[in-house]
């Protein structure tokens, strides 16, 4: 959890130094008029004001230097605070479950390290302003008591009323800042999601409609911010009301006491001067508290995020990984059911199957059958609602998550690349860096060697922005990554059509190569992949219809036969009649 007090006092030496320096700067500023007065007196008296002029210059320089140093120290403390909070939030966000991150949204999470971190950063400046102002007000009050305690009591009464008013406004302001930050998060979320979908937006000429939705979010933020501005405007009003009240009360009481002879005119004048002098510090206290409230609202939002449970707790990472059982299947599902959060129907219902330690298993079935969900359960992105998922002989819940995922290489349906160099992308998840010959061999195996060499900086080209890869190239990069991993199990979520005929042949070879020494589970859409599989699991609507080899299934499973038949329909003979997309698709599939 983020504790502002702990964060601010994490470096007490610097904080105290900054406070003392600020105090010195204030003292020097206050002393300067005194020295000026002395210099003028010297000059009027015909004396050379050497000593006093030197003191005057010294006070001015010391004041300026102390102010600069204090500002720098505070900035340092503030930047450190923002850095620590950003790092913690980013680290924690990466450790949340995929479902939670998706539900929250990337833009919303990113807002915590931008606008919330900035609000928290500002609290540091207040950390010296508030104590200094409080100190000055307290010291002045002591002097005031010494001059006349009755008038001081009246002043304190008026200031207490003012404080009450300001506190009421501040409470509302904190709530408003929370709402503002939520609105900023929402708008950032929608904007990032829209930018991610920009190709689709442009292709559907939806720029105007999308911009309109974004403008509606911006309008909501404007309305909330305006309410905040209204509240903020109340503070100077409350301040001036309180000050007038104090002044009137003091003049009335003072006047009465003056008339009764309980108070001298000199003391009354001095008291009034002190009262005037305190007013700016009271204002600083009020506005500083306003900024503190904004910081507290940002802290609450950060804490709310940090309190979301991570995917794995600290105890788990300290557990030792179980040893893989030699005779156990690579993966075994026993009556596994699972429903996605928010979904009405179960994605999987009583799914059972087992796969051998080496060799290729193909998972087939219509779209929405639950194939990707099966892979997600193996890698423990989600946990089964009932039943058990065993990997190398142990329930996935019994594996420390890190150790479990070190055993598995997962190639997702979108072949995601990180915004990193080709080299870093290839080595993701490896415990030791791969040598250049190892990288070259993997790239050669998937037929990517030339494509990568042609990139501006070869293997060290940053992928994802200017230098992106095509869909098929991404797929082959992801496969090369799996080849380079030392995982026992490879999960491959194959999309329908990313590869041309030549590369499809290569893919078969790579998968065969992988399957020679590991368990490869492929969500397969191509018959070529299915035919090579030793074991085919036919799924439909969240259940396993049948599981056997290709020929057996073809013989005894009617839905499988239908699936195969749907992929082997010959294209119409005349080229002009063929839909280009269908033609491409069919050429990628090899008949049974
Ligand atoms: N994050 C999610 N939230 C809610 N429902 C989901 C989610 N992901 C998948 N589902 C639902 O779960 C069911 C199984 O989805 P899954 O992604 O496993 O299908 P699939 O067999 O991989 O399909 P495809 O071949 O189209 O990739 C589907 O009905 C889908 O709508
Ligand atoms: Mg899928």
PDB file of N, CA and C in Angstrom, residues 129-140 281 285:
ATOM      1  N   UNK A 129       5.581  23.382   2.759  1.00  0.00           N
ATOM      2  CA  UNK A 129       4.745  24.591   2.879  1.00  0.00           C
ATOM      3  C   UNK A 129       3.869  24.527   4.121  1.00  0.00           C
ATOM      4  N   UNK A 130       3.220  23.371   4.311  1.00  0.00           N
ATOM      5  CA  UNK A 130       2.262  23.266   5.408  1.00  0.00           C
ATOM      6  C   UNK A 130       2.930  23.402   6.776  1.00  0.00           C
ATOM      7  N   UNK A 131       3.997  22.645   7.068  1.00  0.00           N
ATOM      8  CA  UNK A 131       4.607  22.807   8.398  1.00  0.00           C
ATOM      9  C   UNK A 131       5.125  24.225   8.638  1.00  0.00           C
ATOM     10  N   UNK A 132       5.709  24.834   7.575  1.00  0.00           N
ATOM     11  CA  UNK A 132       6.243  26.202   7.759  1.00  0.00           C
ATOM     12  C   UNK A 132       5.123  27.186   8.068  1.00  0.00           C
ATOM     13  N   UNK A 133       4.022  27.063   7.307  1.00  0.00           N
ATOM     14  CA  UNK A 133       2.894  27.967   7.534  1.00  0.00           C
ATOM     15  C   UNK A 133       2.316  27.723   8.923  1.00  0.00           C
ATOM     16  N   UNK A 134       2.184  26.442   9.293  1.00  0.00           N
ATOM     17  CA  UNK A 134       1.621  26.117  10.605  1.00  0.00           C
ATOM     18  C   UNK A 134       2.509  26.682  11.707  1.00  0.00           C
ATOM     19  N   UNK A 135       3.840  26.541  11.489  1.00  0.00           N
ATOM     20  CA  UNK A 135       4.800  27.045  12.487  1.00  0.00           C
ATOM     21  C   UNK A 135       4.660  28.558  12.651  1.00  0.00           C
ATOM     22  N   UNK A 136       4.573  29.261  11.512  1.00  0.00           N
ATOM     23  CA  UNK A 136       4.469  30.725  11.559  1.00  0.00           C
ATOM     24  C   UNK A 136       3.175  31.159  12.254  1.00  0.00           C
ATOM     25  N   UNK A 137       2.061  30.483  11.885  1.00  0.00           N
ATOM     26  CA  UNK A 137       0.780  30.841  12.499  1.00  0.00           C
ATOM     27  C   UNK A 137       0.852  30.591  14.008  1.00  0.00           C
ATOM     28  N   UNK A 138       1.418  29.439  14.393  1.00  0.00           N
ATOM     29  CA  UNK A 138       1.497  29.095  15.818  1.00  0.00           C
ATOM     30  C   UNK A 138       2.351  30.118  16.558  1.00  0.00           C
ATOM     31  N   UNK A 139       3.526  30.458  15.951  1.00  0.00           N
ATOM     32  CA  UNK A 139       4.432  31.411  16.619  1.00  0.00           C
ATOM     33  C   UNK A 139       3.749  32.768  16.782  1.00  0.00           C
ATOM     34  N   UNK A 140       3.045  33.191  15.732  1.00  0.00           N
ATOM     35  CA  UNK A 140       2.355  34.494  15.804  1.00  0.00           C
ATOM     36  C   UNK A 140       1.286  34.464  16.899  1.00  0.00           C
ATOM     37  N   UNK A 281      -0.409  33.295   5.673  1.00  0.00           N
ATOM     38  CA  UNK A 281      -0.011  31.938   6.076  1.00  0.00           C
ATOM     39  C   UNK A 281      -1.236  31.042   6.268  1.00  0.00           C
ATOM     40  N   UNK A 285      -2.059  27.586   4.331  1.00  0.00           N
ATOM     41  CA  UNK A 285      -2.517  26.355   4.980  1.00  0.00           C
ATOM     42  C   UNK A 285      -3.736  25.794   4.241  1.00  0.00           C
TER      43      UNK A 285
END
